[in-house]
CSV table of C-alpha atoms and ligand atoms in Angstrom, one decimal:
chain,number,residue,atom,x,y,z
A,1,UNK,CA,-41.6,-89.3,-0.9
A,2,UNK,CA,-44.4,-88.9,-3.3
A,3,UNK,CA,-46.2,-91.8,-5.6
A,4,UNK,CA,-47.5,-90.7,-8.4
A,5,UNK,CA,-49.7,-92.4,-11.0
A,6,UNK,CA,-50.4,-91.7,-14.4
A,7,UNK,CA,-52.7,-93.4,-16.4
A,8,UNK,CA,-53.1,-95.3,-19.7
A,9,UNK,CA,-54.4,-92.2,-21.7
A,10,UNK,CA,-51.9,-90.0,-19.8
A,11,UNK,CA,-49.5,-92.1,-21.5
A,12,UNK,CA,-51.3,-93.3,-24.5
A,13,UNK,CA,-49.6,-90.7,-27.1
A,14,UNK,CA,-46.1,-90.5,-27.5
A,15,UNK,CA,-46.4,-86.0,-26.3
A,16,UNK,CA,-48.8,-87.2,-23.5
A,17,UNK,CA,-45.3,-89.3,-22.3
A,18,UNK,CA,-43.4,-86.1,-22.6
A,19,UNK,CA,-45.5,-83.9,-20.6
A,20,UNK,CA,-45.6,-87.0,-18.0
A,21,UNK,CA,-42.1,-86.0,-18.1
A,22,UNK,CA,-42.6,-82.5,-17.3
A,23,UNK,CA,-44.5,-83.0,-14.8
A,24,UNK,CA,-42.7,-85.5,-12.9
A,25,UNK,CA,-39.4,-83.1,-12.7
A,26,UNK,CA,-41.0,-79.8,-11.9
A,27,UNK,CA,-39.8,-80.1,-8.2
A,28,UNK,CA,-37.2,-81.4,-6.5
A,29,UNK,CA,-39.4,-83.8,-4.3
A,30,UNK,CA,-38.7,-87.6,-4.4
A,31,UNK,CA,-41.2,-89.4,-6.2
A,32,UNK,CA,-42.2,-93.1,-7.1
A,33,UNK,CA,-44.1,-92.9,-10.6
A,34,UNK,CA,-46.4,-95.7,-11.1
A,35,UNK,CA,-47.6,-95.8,-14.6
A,36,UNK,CA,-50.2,-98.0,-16.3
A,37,UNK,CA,-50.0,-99.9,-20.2
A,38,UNK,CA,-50.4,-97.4,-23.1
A,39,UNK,CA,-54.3,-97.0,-23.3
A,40,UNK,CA,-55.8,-99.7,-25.4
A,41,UNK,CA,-52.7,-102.2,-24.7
A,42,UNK,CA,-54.2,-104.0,-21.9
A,43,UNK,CA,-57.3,-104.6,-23.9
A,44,UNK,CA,-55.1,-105.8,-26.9
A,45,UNK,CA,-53.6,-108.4,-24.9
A,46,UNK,CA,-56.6,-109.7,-23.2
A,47,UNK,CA,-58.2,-110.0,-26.8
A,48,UNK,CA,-54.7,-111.9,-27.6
A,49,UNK,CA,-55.6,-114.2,-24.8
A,50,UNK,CA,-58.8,-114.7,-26.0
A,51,UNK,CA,-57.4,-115.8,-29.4
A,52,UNK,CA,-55.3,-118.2,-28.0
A,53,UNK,CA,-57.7,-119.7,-25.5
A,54,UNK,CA,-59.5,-121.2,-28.4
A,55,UNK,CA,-56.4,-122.0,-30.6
A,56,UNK,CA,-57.2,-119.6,-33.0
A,57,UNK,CA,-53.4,-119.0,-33.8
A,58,UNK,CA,-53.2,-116.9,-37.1
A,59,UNK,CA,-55.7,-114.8,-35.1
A,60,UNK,CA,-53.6,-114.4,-32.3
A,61,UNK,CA,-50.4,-113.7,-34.8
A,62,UNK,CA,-52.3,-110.8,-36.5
A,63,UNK,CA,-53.1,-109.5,-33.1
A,64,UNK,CA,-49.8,-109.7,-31.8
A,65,UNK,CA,-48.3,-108.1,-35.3
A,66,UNK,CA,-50.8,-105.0,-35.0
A,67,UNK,CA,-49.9,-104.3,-31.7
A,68,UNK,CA,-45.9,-104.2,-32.4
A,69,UNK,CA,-46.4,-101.9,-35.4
A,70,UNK,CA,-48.1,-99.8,-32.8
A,71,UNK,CA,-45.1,-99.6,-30.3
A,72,UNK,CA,-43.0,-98.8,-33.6
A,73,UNK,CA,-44.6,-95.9,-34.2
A,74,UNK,CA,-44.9,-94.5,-31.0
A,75,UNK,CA,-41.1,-94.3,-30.2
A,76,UNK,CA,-40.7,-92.8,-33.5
A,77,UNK,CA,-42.3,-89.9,-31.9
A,78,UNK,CA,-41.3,-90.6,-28.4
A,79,UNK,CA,-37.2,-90.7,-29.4
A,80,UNK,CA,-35.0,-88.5,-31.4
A,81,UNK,CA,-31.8,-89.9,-30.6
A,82,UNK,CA,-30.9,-92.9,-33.3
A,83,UNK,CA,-29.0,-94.8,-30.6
A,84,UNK,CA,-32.1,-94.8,-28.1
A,85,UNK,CA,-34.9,-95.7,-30.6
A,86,UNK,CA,-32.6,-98.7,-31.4
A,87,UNK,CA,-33.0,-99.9,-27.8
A,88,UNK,CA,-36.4,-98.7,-27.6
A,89,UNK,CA,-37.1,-101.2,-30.6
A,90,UNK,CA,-34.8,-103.8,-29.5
A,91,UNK,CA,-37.4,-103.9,-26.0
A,92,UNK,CA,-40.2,-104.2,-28.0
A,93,UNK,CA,-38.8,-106.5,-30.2
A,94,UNK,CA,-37.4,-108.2,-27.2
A,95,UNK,CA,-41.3,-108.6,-25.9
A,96,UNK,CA,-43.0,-109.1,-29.1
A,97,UNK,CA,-40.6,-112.4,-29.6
A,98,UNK,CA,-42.1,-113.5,-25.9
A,99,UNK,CA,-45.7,-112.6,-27.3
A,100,UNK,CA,-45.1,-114.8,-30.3
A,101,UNK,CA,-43.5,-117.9,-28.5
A,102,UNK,CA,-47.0,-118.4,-26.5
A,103,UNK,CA,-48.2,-119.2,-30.4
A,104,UNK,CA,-46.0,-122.5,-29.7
A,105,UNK,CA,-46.9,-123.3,-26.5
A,106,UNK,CA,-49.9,-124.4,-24.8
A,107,UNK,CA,-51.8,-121.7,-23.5
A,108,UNK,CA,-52.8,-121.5,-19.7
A,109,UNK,CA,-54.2,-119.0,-17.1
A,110,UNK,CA,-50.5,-118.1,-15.7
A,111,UNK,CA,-49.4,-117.5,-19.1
A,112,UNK,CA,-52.4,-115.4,-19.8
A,113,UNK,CA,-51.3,-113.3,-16.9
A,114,UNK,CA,-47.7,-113.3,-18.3
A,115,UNK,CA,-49.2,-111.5,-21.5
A,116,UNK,CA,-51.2,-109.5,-19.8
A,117,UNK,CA,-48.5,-107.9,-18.0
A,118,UNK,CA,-46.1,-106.7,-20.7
A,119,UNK,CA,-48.0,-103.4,-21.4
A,120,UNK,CA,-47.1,-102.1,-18.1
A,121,UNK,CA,-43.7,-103.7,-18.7
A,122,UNK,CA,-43.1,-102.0,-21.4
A,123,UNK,CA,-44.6,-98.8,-20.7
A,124,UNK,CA,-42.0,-97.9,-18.3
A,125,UNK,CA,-39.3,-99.0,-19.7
A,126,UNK,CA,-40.2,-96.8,-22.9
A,127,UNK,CA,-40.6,-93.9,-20.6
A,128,UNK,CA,-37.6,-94.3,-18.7
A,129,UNK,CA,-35.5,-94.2,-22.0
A,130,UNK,CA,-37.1,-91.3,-23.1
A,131,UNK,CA,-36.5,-89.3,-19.5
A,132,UNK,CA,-33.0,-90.5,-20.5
A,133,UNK,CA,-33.0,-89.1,-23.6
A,134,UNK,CA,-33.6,-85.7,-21.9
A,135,UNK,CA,-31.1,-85.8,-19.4
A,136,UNK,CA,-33.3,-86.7,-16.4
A,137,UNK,CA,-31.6,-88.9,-13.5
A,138,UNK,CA,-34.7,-92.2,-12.9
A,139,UNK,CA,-34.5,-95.6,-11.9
A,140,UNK,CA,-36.4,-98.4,-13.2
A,141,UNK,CA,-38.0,-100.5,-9.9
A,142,UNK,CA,-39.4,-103.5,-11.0
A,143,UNK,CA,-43.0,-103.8,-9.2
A,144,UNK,CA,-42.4,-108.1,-9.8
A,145,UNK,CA,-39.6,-107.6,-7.1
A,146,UNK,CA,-42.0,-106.2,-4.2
A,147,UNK,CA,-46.0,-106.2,-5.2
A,148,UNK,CA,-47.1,-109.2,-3.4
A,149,UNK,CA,-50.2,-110.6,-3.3
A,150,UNK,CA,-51.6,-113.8,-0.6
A,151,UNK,CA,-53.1,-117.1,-1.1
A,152,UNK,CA,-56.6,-115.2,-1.0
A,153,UNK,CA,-55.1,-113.0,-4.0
A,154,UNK,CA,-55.1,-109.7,-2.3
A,155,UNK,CA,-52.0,-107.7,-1.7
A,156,UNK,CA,-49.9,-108.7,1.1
A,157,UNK,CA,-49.0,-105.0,2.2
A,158,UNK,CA,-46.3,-105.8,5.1
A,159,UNK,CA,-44.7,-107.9,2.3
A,160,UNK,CA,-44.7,-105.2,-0.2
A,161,UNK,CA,-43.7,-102.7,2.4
A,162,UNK,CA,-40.4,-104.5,3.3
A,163,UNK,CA,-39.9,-105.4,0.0
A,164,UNK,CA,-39.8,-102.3,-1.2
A,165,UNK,CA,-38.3,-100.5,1.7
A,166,UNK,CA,-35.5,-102.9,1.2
A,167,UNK,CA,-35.0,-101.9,-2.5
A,168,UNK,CA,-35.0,-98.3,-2.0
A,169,UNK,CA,-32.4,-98.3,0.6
A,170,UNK,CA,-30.6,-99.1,-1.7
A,171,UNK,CA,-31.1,-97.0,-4.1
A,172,UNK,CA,-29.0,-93.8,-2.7
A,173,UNK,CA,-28.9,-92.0,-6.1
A,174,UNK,CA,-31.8,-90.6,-8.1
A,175,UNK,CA,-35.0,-89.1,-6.7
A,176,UNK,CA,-37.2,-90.5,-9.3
A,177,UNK,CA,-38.3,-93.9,-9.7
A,178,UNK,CA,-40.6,-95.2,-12.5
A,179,UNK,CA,-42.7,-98.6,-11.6
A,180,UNK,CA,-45.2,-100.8,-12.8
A,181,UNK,CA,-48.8,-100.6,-12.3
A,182,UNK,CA,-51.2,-103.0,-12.0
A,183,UNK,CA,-48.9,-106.1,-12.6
A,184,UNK,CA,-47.4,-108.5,-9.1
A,185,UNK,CA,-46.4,-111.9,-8.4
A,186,UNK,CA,-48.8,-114.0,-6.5
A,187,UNK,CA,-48.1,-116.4,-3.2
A,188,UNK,CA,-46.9,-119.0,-5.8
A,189,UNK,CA,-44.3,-117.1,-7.4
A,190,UNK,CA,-46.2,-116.6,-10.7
A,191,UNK,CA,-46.9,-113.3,-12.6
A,192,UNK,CA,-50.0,-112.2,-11.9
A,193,UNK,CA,-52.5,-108.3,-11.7
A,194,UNK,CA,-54.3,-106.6,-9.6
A,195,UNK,CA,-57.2,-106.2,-12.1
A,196,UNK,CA,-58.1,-104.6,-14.3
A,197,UNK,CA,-57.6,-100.8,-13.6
A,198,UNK,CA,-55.4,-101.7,-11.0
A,199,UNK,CA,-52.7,-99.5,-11.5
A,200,UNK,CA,-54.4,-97.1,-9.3
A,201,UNK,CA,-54.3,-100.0,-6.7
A,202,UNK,CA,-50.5,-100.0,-6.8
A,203,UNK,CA,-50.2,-96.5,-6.4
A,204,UNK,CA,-52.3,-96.9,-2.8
A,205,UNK,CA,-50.1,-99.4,-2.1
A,206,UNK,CA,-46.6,-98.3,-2.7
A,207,UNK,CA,-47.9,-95.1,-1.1
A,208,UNK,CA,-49.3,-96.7,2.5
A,209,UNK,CA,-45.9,-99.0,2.1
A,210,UNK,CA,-43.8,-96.1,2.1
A,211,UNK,CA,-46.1,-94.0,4.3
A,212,UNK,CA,-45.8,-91.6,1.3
A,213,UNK,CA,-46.3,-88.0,1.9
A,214,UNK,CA,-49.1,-88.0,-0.5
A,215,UNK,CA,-50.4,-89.9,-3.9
A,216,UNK,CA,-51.3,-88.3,-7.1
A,217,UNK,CA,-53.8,-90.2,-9.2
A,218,UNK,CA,-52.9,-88.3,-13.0
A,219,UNK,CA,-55.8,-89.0,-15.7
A,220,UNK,CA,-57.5,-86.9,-18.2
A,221,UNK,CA,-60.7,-85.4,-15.9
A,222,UNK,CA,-60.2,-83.2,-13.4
A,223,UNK,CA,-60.9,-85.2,-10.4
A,224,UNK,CA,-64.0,-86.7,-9.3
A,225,UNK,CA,-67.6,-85.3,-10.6
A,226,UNK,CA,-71.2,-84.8,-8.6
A,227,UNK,CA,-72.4,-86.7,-11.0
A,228,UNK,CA,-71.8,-88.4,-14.0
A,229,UNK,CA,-70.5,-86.2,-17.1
A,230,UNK,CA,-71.9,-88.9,-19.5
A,231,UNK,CA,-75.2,-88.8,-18.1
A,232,UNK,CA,-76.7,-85.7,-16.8
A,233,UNK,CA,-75.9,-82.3,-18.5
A,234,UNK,CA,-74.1,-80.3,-15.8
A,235,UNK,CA,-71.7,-81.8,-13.3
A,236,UNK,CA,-68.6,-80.1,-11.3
A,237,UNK,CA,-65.6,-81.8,-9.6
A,238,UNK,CA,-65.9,-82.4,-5.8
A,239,UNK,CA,-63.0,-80.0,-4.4
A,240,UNK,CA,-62.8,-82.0,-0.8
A,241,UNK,CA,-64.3,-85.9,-0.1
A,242,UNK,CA,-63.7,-88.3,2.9
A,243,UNK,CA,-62.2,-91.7,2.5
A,244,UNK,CA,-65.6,-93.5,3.0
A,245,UNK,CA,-67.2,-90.7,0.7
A,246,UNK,CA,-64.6,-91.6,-1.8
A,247,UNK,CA,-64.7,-95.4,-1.8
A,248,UNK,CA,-68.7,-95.3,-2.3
A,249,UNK,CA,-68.3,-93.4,-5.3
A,250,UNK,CA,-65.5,-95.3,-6.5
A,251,UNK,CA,-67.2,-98.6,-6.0
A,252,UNK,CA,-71.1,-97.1,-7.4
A,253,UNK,CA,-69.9,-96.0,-10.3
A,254,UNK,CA,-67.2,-92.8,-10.1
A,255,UNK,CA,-64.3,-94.4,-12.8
A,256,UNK,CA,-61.7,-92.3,-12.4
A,257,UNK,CA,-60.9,-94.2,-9.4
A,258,UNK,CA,-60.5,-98.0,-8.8
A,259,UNK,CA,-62.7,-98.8,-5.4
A,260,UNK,CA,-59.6,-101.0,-4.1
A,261,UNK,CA,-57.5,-98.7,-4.0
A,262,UNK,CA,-59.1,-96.9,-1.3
A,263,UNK,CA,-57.9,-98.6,1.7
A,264,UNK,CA,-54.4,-98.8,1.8
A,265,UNK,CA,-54.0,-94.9,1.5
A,266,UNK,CA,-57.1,-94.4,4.1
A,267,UNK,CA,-55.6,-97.3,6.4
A,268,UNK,CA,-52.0,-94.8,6.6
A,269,UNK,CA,-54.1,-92.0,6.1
A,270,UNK,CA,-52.3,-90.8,3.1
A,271,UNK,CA,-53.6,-88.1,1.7
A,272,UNK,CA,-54.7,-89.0,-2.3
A,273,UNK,CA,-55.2,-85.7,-5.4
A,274,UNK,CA,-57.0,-87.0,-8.2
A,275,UNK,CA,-55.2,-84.8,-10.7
A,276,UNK,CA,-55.5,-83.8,-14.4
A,277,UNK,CA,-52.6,-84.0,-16.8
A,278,UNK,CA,-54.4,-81.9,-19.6
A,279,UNK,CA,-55.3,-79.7,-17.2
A,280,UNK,CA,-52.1,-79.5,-14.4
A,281,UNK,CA,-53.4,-76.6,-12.5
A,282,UNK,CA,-57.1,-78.0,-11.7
A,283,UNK,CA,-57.4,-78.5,-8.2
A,284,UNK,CA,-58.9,-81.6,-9.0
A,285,UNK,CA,-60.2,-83.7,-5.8
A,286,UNK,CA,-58.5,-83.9,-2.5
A,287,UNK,CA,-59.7,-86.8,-0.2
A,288,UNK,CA,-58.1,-86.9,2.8
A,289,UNK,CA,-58.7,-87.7,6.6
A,290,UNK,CA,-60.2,-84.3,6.9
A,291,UNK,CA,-63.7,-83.9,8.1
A,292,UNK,CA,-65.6,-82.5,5.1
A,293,UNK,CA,-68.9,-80.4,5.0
A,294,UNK,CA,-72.3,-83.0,6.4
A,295,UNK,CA,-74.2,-82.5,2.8
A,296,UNK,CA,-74.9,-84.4,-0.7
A,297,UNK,CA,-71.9,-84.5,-2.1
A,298,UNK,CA,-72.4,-86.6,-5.2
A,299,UNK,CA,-74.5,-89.3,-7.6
A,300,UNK,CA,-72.9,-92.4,-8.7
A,301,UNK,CA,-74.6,-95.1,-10.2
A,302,UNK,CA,-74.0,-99.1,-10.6
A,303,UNK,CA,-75.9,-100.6,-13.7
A,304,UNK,CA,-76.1,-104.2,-14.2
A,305,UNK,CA,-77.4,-105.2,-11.0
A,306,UNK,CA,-79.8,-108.2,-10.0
A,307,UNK,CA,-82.6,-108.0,-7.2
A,308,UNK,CA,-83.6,-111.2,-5.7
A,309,UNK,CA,-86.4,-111.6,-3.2
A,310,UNK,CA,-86.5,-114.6,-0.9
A,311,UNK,CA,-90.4,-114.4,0.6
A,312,UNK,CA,-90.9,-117.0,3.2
A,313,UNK,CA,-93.5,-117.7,6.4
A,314,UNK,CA,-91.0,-119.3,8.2
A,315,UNK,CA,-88.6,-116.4,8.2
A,316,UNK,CA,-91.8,-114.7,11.0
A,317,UNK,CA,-90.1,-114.9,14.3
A,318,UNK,CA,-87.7,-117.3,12.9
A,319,UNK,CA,-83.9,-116.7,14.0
A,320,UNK,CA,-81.0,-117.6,11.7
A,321,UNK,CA,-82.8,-117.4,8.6
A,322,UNK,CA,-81.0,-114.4,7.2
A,323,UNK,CA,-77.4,-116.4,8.1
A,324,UNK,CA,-78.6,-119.3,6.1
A,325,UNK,CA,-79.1,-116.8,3.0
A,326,UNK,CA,-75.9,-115.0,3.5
A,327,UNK,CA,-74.3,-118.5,3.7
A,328,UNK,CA,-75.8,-119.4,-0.1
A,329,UNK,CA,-74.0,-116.4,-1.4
A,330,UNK,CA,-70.7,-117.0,0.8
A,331,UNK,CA,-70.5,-119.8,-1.1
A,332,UNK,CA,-70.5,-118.5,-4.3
A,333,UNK,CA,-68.2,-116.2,-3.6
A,334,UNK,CA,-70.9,-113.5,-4.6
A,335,UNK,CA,-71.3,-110.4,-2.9
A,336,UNK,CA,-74.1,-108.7,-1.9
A,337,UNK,CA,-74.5,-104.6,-2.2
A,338,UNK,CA,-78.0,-103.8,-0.9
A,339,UNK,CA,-80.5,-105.7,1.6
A,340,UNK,CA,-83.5,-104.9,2.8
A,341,UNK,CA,-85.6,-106.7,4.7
A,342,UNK,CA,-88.9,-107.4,6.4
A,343,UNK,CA,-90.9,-109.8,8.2
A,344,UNK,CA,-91.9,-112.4,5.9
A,345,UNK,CA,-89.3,-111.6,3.4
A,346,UNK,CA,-85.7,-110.1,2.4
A,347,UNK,CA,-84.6,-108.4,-1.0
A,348,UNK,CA,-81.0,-108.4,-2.0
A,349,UNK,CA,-78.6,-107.0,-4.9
A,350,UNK,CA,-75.4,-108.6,-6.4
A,351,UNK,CA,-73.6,-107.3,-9.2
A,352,UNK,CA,-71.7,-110.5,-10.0
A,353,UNK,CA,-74.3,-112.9,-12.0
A,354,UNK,CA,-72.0,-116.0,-12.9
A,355,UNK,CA,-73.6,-117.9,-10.4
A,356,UNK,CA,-77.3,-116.9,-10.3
A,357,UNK,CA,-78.9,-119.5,-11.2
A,358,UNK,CA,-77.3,-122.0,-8.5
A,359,UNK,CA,-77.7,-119.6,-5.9
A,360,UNK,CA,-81.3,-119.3,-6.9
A,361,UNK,CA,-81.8,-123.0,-7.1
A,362,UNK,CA,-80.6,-122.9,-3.2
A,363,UNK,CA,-82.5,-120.5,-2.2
A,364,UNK,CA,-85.7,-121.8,-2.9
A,365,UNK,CA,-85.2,-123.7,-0.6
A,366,UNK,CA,-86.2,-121.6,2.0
A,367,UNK,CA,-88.9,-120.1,-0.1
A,368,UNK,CA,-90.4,-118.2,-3.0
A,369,UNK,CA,-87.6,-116.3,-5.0
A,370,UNK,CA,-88.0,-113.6,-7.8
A,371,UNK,CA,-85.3,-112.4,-9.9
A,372,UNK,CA,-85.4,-108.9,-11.3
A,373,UNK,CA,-82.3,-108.5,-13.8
A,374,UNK,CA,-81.5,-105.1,-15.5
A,375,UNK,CA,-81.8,-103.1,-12.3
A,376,UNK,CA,-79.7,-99.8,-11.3
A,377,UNK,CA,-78.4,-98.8,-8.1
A,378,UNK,CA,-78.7,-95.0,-7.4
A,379,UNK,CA,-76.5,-93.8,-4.9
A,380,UNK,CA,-76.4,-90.8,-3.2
A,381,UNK,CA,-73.0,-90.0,-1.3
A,382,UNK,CA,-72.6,-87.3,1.6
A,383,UNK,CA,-72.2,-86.9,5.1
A,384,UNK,CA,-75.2,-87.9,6.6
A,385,UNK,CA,-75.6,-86.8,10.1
A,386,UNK,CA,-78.4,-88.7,11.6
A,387,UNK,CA,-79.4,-85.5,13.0
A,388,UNK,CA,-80.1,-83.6,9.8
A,389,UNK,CA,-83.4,-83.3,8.9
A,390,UNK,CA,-85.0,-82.9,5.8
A,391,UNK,CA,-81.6,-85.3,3.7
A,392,UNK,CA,-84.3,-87.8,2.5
A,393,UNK,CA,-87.3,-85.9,1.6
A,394,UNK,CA,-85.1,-83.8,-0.8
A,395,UNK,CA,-84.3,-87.3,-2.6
A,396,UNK,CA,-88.2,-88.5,-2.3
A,397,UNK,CA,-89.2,-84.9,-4.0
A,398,UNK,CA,-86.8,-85.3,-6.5
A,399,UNK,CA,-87.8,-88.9,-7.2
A,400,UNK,CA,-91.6,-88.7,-7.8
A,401,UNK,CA,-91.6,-89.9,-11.1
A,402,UNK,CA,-89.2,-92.4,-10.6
A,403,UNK,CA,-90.5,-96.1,-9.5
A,404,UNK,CA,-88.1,-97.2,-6.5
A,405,UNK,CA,-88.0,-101.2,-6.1
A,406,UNK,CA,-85.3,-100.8,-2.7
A,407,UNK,CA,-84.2,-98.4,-0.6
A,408,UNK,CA,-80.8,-98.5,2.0
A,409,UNK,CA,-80.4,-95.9,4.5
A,410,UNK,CA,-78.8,-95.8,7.4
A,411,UNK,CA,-76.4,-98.7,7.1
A,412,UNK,CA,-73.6,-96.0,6.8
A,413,UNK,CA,-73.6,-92.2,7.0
A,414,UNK,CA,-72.3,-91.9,4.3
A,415,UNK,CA,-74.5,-93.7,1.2
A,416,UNK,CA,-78.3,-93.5,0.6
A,417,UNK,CA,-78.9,-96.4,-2.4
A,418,UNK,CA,-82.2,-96.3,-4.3
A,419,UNK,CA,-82.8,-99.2,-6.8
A,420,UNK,CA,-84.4,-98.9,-9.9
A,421,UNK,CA,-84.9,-100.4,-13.4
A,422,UNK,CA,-82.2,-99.6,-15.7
A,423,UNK,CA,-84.4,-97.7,-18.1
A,424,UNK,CA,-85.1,-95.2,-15.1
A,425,UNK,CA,-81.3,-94.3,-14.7
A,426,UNK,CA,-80.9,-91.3,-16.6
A,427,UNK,CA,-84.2,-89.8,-15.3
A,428,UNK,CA,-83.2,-90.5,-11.6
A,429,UNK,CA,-79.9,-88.8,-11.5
A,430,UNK,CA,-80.9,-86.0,-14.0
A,431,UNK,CA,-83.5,-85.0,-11.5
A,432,UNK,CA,-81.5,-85.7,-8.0
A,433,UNK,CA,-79.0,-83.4,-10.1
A,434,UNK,CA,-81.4,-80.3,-10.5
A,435,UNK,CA,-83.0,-81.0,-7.4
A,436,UNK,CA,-79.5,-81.5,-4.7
A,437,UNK,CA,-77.3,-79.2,-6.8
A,438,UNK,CA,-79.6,-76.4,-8.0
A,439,UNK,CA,-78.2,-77.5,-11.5
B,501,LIG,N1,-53.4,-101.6,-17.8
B,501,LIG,C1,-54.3,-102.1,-16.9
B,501,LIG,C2,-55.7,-102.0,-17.5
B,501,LIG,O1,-55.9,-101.4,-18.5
B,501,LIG,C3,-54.2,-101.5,-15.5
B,501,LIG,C4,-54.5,-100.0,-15.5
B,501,LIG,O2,-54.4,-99.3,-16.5
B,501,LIG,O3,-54.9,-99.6,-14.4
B,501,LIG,O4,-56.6,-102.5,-16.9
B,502,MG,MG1,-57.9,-96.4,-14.6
């Protein structure tokens, strides 16, 4: 069985659907599609949300009214058959009415997570009508009767895995199944997401659950970049990358993929394509258990990251001090990308600012702190052999005119992370992309 997963733009437009379609039944392999909300859905209903959070109901009405008229015209296109639009517009209608009840009622954060979900909702039930309409045998499987997630709101994979191996036993029929992305219940029974982007999550999911023979990730680039398109003038797609390779880029910056998603297909070793759907034949990016090549294989940048410095005397010879930091953060749930350290004093990033100014007050503490906001982390992704010579001069050349505030090497082989002011950003990876890729 393969999962596939088609994304929001890859099913944003009502022909983008029908070559979904197309591509989905071109073999005979069984397949579990995952698909996400029609692009700019998800961001309608969080803006609904918002809307309602402060009781700004005719707001939320007009919102809700814009979006329906939306869904009508899309299965005008998606349909031909009179009998099928009527129950495509009897579903929408049939979620609209839910969107407009939370007008009456008071709003919460479990019914905000009921609105967001009915994108993805309705996606696939749009989609499976439609591969009705053309004569293609599917199954709707209802990811709120297996994705699971725990009390520490992460997946619960043996859950999911039983779950769903349950349901498709019995399911003797069709070869194709259509589910939701991104949406779950939580340990309490409720609706509740994955995130946002998490339909890509899912997909690794459902895949390691089934110990799929592979997962497809379908969006509209093909496959992961060198570097990043918007950015820098020439980039290429990375034909083969590791699963650490691939969950550095994912989490520093790449956006095709969601850096979750990672580890249930690299804990199964499930073999994941990041595919194209405008362009099918594209080998895209293969990442895989496979040893690839020990060189650069790509840039990815994070902006919005913070540098904080915690300079102390007593930190010289001192043992335990760097726990008692790491403590601070633990309790703020905030995570920390980069240290670095030396004797008197220890530099680290977060990305996550929401609690800054508490962890700050804490932290002093143990000494002087400085805050430098608007910083970038560069990151270099390869194989790094700790035998090769020569891996960071090439970056050092490259980076002359670039001031450097930290620098991580060696934690893994895989990542060498430069931080910089934000304003340097485009500089750093324009030059690291002439300079590693000849380009
Ligand atoms: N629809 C959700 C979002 O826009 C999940 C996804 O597309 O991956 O975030
Ligand atoms: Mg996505």
């Amino acid at each position: 069985m393969q999962v596939l997963k088609f994304g929001g733009t890859s099913v944003g437009k009502p022909e983008r659907m029908h070559q979904v379609a197309q591509l989905i039944t071109k073999d005979n392999e069984p397949k579990i599609v995952v698909l996400s909300a029609l692009s700019g859905t998800t961001n309608a209903l969080v803006a609904i949300g918002e809307s309602l959070a402060k009781s700004d109901k005719d707001e939320a009405k007009a919102k809700i009214e814009a979006l329906r008229a939306h869904y009508y015209t899309f299965i005008q296109d998606l349909l031909k058959k009179e009998e099928l639009r009527a129950e495509a517009k009897a579903i929408i209608d049939e979620h609209f009415e839910f969107l407009l009840i939370t007008l009456k009622i008071s709003f919460n954060e479990a019914l905000n997570r009921d609105i967001l979900a009915q994108g993805e909702l309705m996606s696939t039930k749009l989609f499976t009508l439609y591969l009705e309409e053309i004569g293609v045998d599917a199954k709707l499987l209802p990811a709120l009767e297996f994705m699971r997630t725990n009390e520490e709101h992460e997946p619960d994979l043996d859950l999911i895995s039983e779950k769903l191996t349950a349901l498709l036993e019995k399911e003797k029929g069709p070869s194709i199944f259509i589910t939701q992305g991104y949406i779950c219940k939580n340990f309490k029974g409720e609706i509740d997401n994955l995130q946002r982007g998490g339909s890509d999550y899912t997909a690794s999911l459902v895949g390691a659950a089934i110990q799929a023979t592979e997962i497809q990730i379908w969006t509209d680039i093909d496959g992961m970049h060198n570097n990043d398109p918007r950015v820098v003038d020439k980039t290429f797609p990375i034909a083969e990358l590791s699963f650490d390779e691939a969950a550095e880029l994912a989490y520093f910056g790449a956006k095709i993929l969601h850096p979750a998603s990672i580890w249930p297909a690299q804990k199964m070793g499930i073999t994941v394509r990041l595919l194209n759907t405008m362009e099918p034949e594209a080998k895209g990016t293969v990442i895989s258990t496979a040893t690839t090549s020990d060189d650069v294989k790509a840039l990815a940048a994070k902006d919005g990251i913070t540098a904080i410095k915690i300079k102390s005397t007593r930190m010289l010879l001192a043992y335990g001090f760097l726990r008692k930091i790491f403590e601070i953060f633990e309790k703020y749930r905030t995570p920390i990308d980069m240290i670095t350290t030396s004797e008197v004093a220890v530099s680290v990033t977060i990305d996550d600012a929401t609690y800054l100014t508490k962890i700050v007050a804490e932290l002093e503490k143990f000494g002087t702190v400085e805050v430098d906001r608007n910083q970038t982390i560069i990151c270099v992704v390869g194989n790094f052999v700790a035998e090769r010579k020569g891996v960071v001069n090439n970056i050092f050349e490259a980076l002359t005119s670039v001031p450097i505030r930290m620098i991580s090497y060696g934690g893994s082989r895989h990542n060498i992370s430069l931080l910089t002011d934000r304003s340097y950003k485009e500089e750093a990876l324009q030059k690291l992309n002439t300079h590693l890729f000849d380009l």
